[in-house]
PDB file of C-alpha atoms in Angstrom:
ATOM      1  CA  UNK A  21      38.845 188.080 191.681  1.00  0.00           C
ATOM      2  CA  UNK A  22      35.565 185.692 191.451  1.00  0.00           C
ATOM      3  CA  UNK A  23      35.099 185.343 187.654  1.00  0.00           C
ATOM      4  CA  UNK A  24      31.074 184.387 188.050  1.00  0.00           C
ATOM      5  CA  UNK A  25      31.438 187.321 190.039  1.00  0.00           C
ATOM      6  CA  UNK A  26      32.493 189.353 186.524  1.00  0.00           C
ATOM      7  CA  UNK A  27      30.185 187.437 184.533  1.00  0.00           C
ATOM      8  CA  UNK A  28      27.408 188.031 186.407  1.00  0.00           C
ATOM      9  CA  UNK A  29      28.213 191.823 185.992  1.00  0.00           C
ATOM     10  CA  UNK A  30      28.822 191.605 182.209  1.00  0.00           C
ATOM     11  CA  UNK A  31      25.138 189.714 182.290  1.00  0.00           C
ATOM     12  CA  UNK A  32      23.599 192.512 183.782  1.00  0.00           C
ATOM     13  CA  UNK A  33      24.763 195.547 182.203  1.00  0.00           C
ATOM     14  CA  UNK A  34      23.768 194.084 178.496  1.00  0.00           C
ATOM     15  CA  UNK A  35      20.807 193.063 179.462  1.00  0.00           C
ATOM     16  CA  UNK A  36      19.759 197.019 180.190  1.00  0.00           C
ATOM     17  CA  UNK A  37      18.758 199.691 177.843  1.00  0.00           C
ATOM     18  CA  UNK A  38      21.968 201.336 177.100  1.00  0.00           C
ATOM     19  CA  UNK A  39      20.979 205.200 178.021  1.00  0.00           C
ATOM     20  CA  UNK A  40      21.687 203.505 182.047  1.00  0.00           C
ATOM     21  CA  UNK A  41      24.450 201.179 180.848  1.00  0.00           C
ATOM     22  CA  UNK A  42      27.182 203.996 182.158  1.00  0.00           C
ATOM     23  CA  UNK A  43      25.573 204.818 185.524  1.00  0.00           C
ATOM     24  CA  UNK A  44      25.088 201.110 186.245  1.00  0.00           C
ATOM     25  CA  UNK A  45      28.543 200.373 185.211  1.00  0.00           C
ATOM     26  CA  UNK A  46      30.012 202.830 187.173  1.00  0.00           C
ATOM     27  CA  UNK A  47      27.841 201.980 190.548  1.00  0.00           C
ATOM     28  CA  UNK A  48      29.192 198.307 189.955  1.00  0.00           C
ATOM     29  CA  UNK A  49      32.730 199.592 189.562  1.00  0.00           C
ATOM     30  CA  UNK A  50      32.408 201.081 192.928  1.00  0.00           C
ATOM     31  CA  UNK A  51      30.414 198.403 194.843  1.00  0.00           C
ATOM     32  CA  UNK A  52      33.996 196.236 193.907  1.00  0.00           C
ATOM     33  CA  UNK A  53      36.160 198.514 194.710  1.00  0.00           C
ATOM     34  CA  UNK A  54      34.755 199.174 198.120  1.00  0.00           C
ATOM     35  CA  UNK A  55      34.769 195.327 198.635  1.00  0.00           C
ATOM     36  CA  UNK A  56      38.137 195.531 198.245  1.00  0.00           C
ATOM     37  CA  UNK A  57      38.105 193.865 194.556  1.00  0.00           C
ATOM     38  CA  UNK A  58      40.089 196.708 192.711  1.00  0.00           C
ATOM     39  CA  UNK A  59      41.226 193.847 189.861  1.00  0.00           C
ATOM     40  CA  UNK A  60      37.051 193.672 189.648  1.00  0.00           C
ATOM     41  CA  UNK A  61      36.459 196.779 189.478  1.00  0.00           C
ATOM     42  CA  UNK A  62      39.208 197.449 186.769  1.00  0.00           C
ATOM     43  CA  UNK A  63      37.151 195.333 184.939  1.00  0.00           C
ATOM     44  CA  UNK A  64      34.444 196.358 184.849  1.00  0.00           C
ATOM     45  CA  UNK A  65      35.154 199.637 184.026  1.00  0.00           C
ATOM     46  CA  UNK A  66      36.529 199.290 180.912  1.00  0.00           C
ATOM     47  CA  UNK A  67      33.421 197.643 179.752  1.00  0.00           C
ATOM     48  CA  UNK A  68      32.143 200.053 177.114  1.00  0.00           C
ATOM     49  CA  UNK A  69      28.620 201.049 176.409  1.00  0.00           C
ATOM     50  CA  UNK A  70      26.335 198.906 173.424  1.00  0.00           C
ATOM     51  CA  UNK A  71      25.033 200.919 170.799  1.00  0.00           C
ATOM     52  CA  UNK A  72      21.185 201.480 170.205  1.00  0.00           C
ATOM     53  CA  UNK A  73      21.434 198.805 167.653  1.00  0.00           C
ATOM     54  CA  UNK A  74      23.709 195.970 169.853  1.00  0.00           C
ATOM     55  CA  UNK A  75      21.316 197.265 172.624  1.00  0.00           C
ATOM     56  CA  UNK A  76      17.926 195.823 171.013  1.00  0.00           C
ATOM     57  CA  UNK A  77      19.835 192.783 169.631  1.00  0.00           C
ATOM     58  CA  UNK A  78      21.107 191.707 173.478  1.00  0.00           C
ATOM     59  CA  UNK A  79      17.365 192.248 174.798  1.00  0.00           C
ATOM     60  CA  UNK A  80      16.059 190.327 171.753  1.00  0.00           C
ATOM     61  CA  UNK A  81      18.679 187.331 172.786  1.00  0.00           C
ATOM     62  CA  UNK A  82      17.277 187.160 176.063  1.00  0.00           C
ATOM     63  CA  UNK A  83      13.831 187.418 175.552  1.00  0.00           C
ATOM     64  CA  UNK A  84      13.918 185.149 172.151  1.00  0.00           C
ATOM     65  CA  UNK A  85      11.730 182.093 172.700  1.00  0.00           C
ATOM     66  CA  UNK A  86      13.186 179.563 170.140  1.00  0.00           C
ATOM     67  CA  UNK A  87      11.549 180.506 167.003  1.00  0.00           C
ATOM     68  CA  UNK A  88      13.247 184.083 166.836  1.00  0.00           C
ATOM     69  CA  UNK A  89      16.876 184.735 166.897  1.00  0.00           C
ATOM     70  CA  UNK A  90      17.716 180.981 167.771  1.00  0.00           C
ATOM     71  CA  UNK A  91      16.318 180.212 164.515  1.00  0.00           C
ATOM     72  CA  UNK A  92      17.945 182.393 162.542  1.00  0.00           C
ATOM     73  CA  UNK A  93      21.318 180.981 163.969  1.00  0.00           C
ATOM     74  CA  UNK A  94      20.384 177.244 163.415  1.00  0.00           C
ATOM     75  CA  UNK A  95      19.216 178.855 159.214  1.00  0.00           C
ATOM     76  CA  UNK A  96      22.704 180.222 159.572  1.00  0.00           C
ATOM     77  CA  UNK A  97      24.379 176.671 159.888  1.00  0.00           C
ATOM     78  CA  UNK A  98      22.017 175.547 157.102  1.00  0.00           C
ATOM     79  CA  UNK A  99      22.960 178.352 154.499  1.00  0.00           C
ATOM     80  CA  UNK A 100      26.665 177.875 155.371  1.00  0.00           C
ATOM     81  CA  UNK A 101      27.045 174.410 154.514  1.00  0.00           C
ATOM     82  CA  UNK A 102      24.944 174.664 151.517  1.00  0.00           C
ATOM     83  CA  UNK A 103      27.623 177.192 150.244  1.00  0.00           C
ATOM     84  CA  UNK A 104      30.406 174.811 151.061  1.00  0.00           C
ATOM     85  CA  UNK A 105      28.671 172.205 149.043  1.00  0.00           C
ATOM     86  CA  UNK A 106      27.548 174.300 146.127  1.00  0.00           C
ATOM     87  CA  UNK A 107      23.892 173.444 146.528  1.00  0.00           C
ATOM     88  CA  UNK A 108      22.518 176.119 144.700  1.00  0.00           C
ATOM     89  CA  UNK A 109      19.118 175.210 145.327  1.00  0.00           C
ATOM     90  CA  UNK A 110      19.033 174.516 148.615  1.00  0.00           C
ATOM     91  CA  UNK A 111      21.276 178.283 148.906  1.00  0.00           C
ATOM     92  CA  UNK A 112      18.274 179.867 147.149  1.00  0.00           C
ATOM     93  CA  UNK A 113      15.571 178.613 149.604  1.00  0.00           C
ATOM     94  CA  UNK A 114      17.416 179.289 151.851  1.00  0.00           C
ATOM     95  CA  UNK A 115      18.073 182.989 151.287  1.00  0.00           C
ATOM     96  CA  UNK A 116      14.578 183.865 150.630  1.00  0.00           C
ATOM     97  CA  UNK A 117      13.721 182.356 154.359  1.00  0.00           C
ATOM     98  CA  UNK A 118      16.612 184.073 155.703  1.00  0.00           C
ATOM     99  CA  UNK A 119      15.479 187.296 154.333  1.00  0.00           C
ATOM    100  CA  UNK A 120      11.600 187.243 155.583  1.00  0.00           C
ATOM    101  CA  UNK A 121      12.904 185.997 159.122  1.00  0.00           C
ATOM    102  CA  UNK A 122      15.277 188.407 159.392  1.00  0.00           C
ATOM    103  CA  UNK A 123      12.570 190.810 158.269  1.00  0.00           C
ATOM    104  CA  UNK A 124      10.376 189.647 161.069  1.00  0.00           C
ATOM    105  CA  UNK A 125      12.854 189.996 163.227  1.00  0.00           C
ATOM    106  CA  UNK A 126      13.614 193.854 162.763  1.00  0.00           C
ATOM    107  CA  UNK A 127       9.745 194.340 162.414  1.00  0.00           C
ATOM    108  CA  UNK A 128       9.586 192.709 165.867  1.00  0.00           C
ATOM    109  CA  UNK A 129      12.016 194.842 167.042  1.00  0.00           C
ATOM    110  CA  UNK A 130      10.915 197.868 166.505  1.00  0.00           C
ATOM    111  CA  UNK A 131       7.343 196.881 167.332  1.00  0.00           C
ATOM    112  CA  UNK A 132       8.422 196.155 171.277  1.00  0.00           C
ATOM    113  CA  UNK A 133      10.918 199.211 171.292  1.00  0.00           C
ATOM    114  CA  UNK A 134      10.231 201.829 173.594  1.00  0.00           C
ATOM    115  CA  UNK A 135      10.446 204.602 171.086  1.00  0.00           C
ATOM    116  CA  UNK A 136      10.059 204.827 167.200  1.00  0.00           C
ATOM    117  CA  UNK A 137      13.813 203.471 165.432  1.00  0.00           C
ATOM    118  CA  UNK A 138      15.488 205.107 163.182  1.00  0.00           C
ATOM    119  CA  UNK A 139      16.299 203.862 159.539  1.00  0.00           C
ATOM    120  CA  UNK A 140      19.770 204.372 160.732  1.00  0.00           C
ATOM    121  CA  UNK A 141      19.070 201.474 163.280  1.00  0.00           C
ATOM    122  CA  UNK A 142      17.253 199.666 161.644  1.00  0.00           C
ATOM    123  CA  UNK A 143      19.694 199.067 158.924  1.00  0.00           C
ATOM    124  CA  UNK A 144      22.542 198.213 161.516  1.00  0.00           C
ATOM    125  CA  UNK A 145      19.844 195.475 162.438  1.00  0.00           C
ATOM    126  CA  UNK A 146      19.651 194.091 159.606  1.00  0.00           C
ATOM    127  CA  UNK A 147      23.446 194.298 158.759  1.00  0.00           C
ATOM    128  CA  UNK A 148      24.069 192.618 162.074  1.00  0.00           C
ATOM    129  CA  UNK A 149      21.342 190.114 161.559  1.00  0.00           C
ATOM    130  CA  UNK A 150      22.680 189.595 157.699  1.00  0.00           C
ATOM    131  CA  UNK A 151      26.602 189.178 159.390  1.00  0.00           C
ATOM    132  CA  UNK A 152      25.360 186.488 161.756  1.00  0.00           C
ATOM    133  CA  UNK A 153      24.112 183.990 159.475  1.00  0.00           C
ATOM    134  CA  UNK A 154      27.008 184.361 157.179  1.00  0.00           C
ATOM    135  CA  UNK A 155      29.445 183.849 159.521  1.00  0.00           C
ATOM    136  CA  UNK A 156      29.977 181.320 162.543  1.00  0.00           C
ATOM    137  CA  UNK A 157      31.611 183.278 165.069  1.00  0.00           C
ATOM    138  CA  UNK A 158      29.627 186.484 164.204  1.00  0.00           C
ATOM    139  CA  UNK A 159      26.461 184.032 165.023  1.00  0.00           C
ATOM    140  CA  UNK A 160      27.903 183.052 168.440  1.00  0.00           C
ATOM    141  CA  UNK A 161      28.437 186.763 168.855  1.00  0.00           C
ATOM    142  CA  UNK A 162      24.953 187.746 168.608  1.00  0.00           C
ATOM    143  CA  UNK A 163      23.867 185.111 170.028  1.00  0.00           C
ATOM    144  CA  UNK A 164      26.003 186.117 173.155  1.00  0.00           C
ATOM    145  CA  UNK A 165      23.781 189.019 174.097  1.00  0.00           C
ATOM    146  CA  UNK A 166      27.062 190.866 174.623  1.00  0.00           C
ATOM    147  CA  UNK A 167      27.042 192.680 171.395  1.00  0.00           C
ATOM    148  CA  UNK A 168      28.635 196.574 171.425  1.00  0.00           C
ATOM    149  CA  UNK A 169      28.669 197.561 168.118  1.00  0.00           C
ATOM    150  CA  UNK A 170      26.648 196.321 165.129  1.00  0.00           C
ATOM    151  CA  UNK A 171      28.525 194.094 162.525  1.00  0.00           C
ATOM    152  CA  UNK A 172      28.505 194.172 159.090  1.00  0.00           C
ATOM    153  CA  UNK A 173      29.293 191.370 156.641  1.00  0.00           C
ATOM    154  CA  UNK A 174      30.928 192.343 153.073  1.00  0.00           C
ATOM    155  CA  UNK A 175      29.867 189.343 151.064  1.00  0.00           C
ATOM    156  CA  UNK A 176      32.877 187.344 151.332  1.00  0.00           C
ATOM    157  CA  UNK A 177      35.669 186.635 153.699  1.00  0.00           C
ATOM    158  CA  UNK A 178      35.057 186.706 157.767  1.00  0.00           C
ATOM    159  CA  UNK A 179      32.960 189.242 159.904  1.00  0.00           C
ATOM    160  CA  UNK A 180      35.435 191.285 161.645  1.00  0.00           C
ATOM    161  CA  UNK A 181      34.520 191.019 165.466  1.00  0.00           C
ATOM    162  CA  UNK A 182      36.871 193.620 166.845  1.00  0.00           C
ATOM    163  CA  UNK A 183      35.385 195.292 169.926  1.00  0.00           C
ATOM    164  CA  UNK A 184      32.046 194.393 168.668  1.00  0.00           C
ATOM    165  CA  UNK A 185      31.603 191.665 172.231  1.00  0.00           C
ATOM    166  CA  UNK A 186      31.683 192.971 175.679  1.00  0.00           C
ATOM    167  CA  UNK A 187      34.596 190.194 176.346  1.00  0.00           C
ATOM    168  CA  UNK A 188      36.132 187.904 173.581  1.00  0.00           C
ATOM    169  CA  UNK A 189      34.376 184.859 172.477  1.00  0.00           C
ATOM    170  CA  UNK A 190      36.003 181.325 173.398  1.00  0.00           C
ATOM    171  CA  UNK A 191      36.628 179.700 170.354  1.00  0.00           C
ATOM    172  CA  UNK A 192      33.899 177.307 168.427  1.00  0.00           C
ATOM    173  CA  UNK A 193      34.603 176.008 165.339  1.00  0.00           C
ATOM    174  CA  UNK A 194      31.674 174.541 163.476  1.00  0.00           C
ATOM    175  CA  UNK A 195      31.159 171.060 162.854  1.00  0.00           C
ATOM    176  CA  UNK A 196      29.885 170.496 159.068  1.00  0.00           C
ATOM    177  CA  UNK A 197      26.957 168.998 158.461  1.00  0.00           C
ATOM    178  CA  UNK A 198      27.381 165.145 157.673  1.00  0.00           C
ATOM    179  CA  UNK A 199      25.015 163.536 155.644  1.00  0.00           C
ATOM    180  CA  UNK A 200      22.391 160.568 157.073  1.00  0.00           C
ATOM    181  CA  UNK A 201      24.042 157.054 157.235  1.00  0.00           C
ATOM    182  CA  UNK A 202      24.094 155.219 154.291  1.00  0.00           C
ATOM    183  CA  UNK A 203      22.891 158.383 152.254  1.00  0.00           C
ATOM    184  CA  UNK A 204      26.730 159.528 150.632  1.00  0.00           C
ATOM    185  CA  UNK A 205      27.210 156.006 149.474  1.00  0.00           C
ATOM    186  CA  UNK A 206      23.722 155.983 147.941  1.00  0.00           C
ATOM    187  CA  UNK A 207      24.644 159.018 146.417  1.00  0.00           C
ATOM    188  CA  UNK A 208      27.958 157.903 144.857  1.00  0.00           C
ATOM    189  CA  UNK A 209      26.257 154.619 143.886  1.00  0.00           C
ATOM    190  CA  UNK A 210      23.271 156.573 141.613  1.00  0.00           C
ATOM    191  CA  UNK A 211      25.615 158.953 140.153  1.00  0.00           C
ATOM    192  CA  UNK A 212      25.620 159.094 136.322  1.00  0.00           C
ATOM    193  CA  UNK A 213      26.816 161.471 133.750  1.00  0.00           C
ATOM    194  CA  UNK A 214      23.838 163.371 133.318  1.00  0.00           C
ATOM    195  CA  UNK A 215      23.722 164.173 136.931  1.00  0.00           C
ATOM    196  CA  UNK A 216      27.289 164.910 136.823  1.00  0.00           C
ATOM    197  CA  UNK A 217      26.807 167.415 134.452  1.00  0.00           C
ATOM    198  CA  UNK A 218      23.748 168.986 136.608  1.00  0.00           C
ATOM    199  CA  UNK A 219      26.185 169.117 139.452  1.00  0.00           C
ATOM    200  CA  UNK A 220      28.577 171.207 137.360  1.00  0.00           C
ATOM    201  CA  UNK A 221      26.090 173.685 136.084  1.00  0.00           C
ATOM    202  CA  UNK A 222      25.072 174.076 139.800  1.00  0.00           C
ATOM    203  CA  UNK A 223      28.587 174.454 141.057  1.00  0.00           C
ATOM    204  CA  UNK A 224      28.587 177.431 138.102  1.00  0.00           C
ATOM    205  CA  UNK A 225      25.388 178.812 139.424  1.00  0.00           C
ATOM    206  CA  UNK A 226      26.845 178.738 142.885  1.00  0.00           C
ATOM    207  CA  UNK A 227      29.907 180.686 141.432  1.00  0.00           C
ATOM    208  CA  UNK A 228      28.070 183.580 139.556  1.00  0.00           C
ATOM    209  CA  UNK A 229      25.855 183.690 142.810  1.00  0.00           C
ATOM    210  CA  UNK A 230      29.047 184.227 144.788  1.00  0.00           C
ATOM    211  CA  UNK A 231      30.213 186.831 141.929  1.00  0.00           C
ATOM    212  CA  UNK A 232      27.370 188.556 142.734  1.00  0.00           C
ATOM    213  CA  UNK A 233      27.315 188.675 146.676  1.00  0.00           C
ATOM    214  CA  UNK A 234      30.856 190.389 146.157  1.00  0.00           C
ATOM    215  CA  UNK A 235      29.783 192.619 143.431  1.00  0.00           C
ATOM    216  CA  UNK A 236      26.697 193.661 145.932  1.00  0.00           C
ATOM    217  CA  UNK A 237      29.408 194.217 148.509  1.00  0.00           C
ATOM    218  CA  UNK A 238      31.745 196.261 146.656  1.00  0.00           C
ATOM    219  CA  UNK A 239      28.611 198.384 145.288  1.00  0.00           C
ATOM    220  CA  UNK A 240      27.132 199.228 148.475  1.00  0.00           C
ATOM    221  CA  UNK A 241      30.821 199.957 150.213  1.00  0.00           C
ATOM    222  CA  UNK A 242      30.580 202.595 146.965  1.00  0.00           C
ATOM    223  CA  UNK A 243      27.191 203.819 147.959  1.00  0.00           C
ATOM    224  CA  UNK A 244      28.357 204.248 151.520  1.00  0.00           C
ATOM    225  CA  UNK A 245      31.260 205.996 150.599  1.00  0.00           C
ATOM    226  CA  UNK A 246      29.153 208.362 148.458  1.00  0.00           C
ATOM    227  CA  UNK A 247      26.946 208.976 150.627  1.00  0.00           C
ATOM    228  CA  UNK A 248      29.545 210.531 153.495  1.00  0.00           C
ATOM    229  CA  UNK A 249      31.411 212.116 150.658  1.00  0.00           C
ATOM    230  CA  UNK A 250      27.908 213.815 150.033  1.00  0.00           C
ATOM    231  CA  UNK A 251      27.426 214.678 153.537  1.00  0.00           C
ATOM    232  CA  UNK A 252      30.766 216.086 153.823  1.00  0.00           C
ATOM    233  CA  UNK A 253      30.273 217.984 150.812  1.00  0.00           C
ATOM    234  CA  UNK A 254      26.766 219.494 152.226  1.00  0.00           C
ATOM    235  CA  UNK A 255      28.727 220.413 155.567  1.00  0.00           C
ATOM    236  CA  UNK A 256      31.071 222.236 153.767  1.00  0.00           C
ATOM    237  CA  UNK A 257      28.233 224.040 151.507  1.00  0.00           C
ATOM    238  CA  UNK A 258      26.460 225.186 154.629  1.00  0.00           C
ATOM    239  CA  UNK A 259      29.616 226.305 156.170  1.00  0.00           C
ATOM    240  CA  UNK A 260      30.382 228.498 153.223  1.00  0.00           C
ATOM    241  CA  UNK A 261      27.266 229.875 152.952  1.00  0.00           C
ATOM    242  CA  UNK A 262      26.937 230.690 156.759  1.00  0.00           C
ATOM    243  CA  UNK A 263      30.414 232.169 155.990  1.00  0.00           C
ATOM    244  CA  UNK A 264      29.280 234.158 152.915  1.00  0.00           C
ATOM    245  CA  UNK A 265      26.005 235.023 154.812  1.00  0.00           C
ATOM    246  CA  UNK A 266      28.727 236.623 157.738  1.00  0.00           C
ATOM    247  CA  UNK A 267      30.795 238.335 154.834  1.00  0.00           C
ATOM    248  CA  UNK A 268      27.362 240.118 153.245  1.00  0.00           C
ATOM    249  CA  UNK A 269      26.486 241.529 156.668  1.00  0.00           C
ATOM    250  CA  UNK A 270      30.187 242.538 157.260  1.00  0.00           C
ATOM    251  CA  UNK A 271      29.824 243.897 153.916  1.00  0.00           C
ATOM    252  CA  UNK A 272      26.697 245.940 154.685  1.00  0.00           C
ATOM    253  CA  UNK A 273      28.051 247.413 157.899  1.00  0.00           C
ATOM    254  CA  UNK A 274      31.165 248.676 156.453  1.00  0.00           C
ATOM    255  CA  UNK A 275      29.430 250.463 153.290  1.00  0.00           C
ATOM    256  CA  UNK A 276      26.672 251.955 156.036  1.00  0.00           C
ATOM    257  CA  UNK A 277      29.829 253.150 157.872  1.00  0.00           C
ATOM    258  CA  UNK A 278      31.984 254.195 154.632  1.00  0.00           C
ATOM    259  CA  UNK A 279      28.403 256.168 153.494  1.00  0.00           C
ATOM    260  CA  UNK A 280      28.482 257.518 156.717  1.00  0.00           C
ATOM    261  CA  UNK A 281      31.798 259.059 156.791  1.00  0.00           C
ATOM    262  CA  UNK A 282      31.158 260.463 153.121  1.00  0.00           C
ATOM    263  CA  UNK A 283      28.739 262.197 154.474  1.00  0.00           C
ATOM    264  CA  UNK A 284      30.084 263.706 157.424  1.00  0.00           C
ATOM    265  CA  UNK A 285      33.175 264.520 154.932  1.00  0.00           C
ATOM    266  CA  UNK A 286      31.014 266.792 152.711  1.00  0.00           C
ATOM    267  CA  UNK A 287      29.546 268.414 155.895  1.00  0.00           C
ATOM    268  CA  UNK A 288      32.924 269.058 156.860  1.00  0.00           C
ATOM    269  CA  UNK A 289      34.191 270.506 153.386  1.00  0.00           C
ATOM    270  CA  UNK A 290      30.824 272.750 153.257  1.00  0.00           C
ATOM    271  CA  UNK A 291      31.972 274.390 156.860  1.00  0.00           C
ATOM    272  CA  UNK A 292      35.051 275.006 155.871  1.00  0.00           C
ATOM    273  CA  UNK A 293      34.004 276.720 152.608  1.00  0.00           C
ATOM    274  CA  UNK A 294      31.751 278.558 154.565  1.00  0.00           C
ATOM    275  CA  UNK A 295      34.136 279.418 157.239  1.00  0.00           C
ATOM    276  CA  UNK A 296      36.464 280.695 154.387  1.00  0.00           C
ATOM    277  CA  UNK A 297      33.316 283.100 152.666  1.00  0.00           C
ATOM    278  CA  UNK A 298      32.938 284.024 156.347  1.00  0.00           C
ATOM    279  CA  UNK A 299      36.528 285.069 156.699  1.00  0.00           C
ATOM    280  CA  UNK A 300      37.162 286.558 153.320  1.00  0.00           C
ATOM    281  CA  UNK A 301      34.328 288.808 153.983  1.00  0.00           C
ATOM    282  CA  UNK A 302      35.547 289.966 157.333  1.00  0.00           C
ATOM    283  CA  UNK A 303      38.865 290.974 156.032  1.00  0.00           C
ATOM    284  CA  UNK A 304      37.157 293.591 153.536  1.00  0.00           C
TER     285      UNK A 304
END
């Protein structure tokens, strides 16, 4: 089995809008497997449909001219090894340029879509978007065009990538960031207490800022939990009144029916009392 043959495939089913992504699949599937490729074919088939959201992403990678999504990724890098050096400043700037761009981004988006998003998609968007500058790998992921499912980052610990890329990522650690020639020694050299002491009220800003990305996380995994335990709740509401709805027509019929019967019960006693008179006054 040619694997540029594969890859080639994999390139262009993602690059589609994903309401064709099954027919398309399925008419490569069978173009293999009447080549005589079944291993190809097997392939390809279990290749699974992007969402709405992965969809838009994969176009956006392919279509990005350098100062989109590519610069996002390269911000990524930037915020990540601020964090690892506790450059709280440098994390702040940062944030606020990841947050308009990623803004843009989703604005763009939606902007070249070929119908109106929902704020259902647009959230996995910017969860996605969000996941890929926070973490490495989830960066490369995007940046694969190869996306299936959305990701979502929890403000601490690694994106989970599970089934969220058409085919698994090679693996790509990141280099850190070394500083210019000459520059750490510089550093070291110009040190004094003072600045030492400004270092470890930033490296205690950088701490309550992490405190606070995990408090975020844990208080919007709450809200999201809320919010289905809210839907399920309204389900079940509806269903119980459709079923009380169904109990009060049931309830109707059945009285209409028991009236009905009362009636035809009196008729019934009245004949017979009259049948009786009737007799009686036969007899004499």
């Amino acid at each position: 089995m040619p694997a540029d043959e594969f890859e080639r495939t994999v390139e262009q089913l993602y690059a589609g809008p994903p309401d064709q992504f099954i027919a398309r699949r399925d008419v490569a599937a069978k173009e293999a497997r009447a080549a005589g490729d079944k291993e190809l074919a097997d392939r390809i088939k279990t290749l699974r449909r992007p969402t709405v959201a992965a969809a838009l992403l994969n176009q956006l990678q392919r279509r990005n001219d350098g100062t989109g999504l590519d610069e996002l990724l390269e911000l990524g890098k930037k915020l990540r090894s601020a964090q690892s050096k506790l450059d709280v400043k440098s994390m702040k700037a940062l944030s606020t340029e990841r947050n308009s761009l990623i803004s843009h981004l989703v604005s763009e988006i939606a902007e070249t879509a070929d119908e109106p998003l929902s704020s259902t998609v647009q959230e996995q968007l910017s969860d996605t978007l969000v996941a890929a500058v926070a973490d490495a790998a989830a960066g490369r992921a995007v940046g694969s065009g190869r996306l299936v499912s959305g990701l979502r980052y929890s403000g601490f610990g690694d994106v989970d990538l599970q089934d969220a890329v058409a085919i698994p990522l090679r693996p790509q650690p990141e280099s850190p960031d070394e500083p210019p020639e000459g520059e750490e020694d510089t550093q070291q050299a110009t040190t004094t207490e003072p600045e030492e002491d400004e270092a470890e009220a930033e490296r205690n800003e950088a701490q309550r800022h992490a405190d606070t990305q995990r408090q975020l996380a844990e208080a919007r995994e709450a809200l999201d939990a809320a919010r289905k335990a809210e839907q399920a709740a309204q389900q079940s509401a509806e269903l119980a009144e459709r079923a009380l709805a169904a109990a009060r027509r049931t309830a109707k019929s059945t009285r209409a029916r028991a009236d009905q019967a009362t009636a035809a019960r009196s008729a019934a006693e009245q004949a017979v009392t009259t049948a009786e008179a009737a007799a009686g006054t036969t007899r004499t």
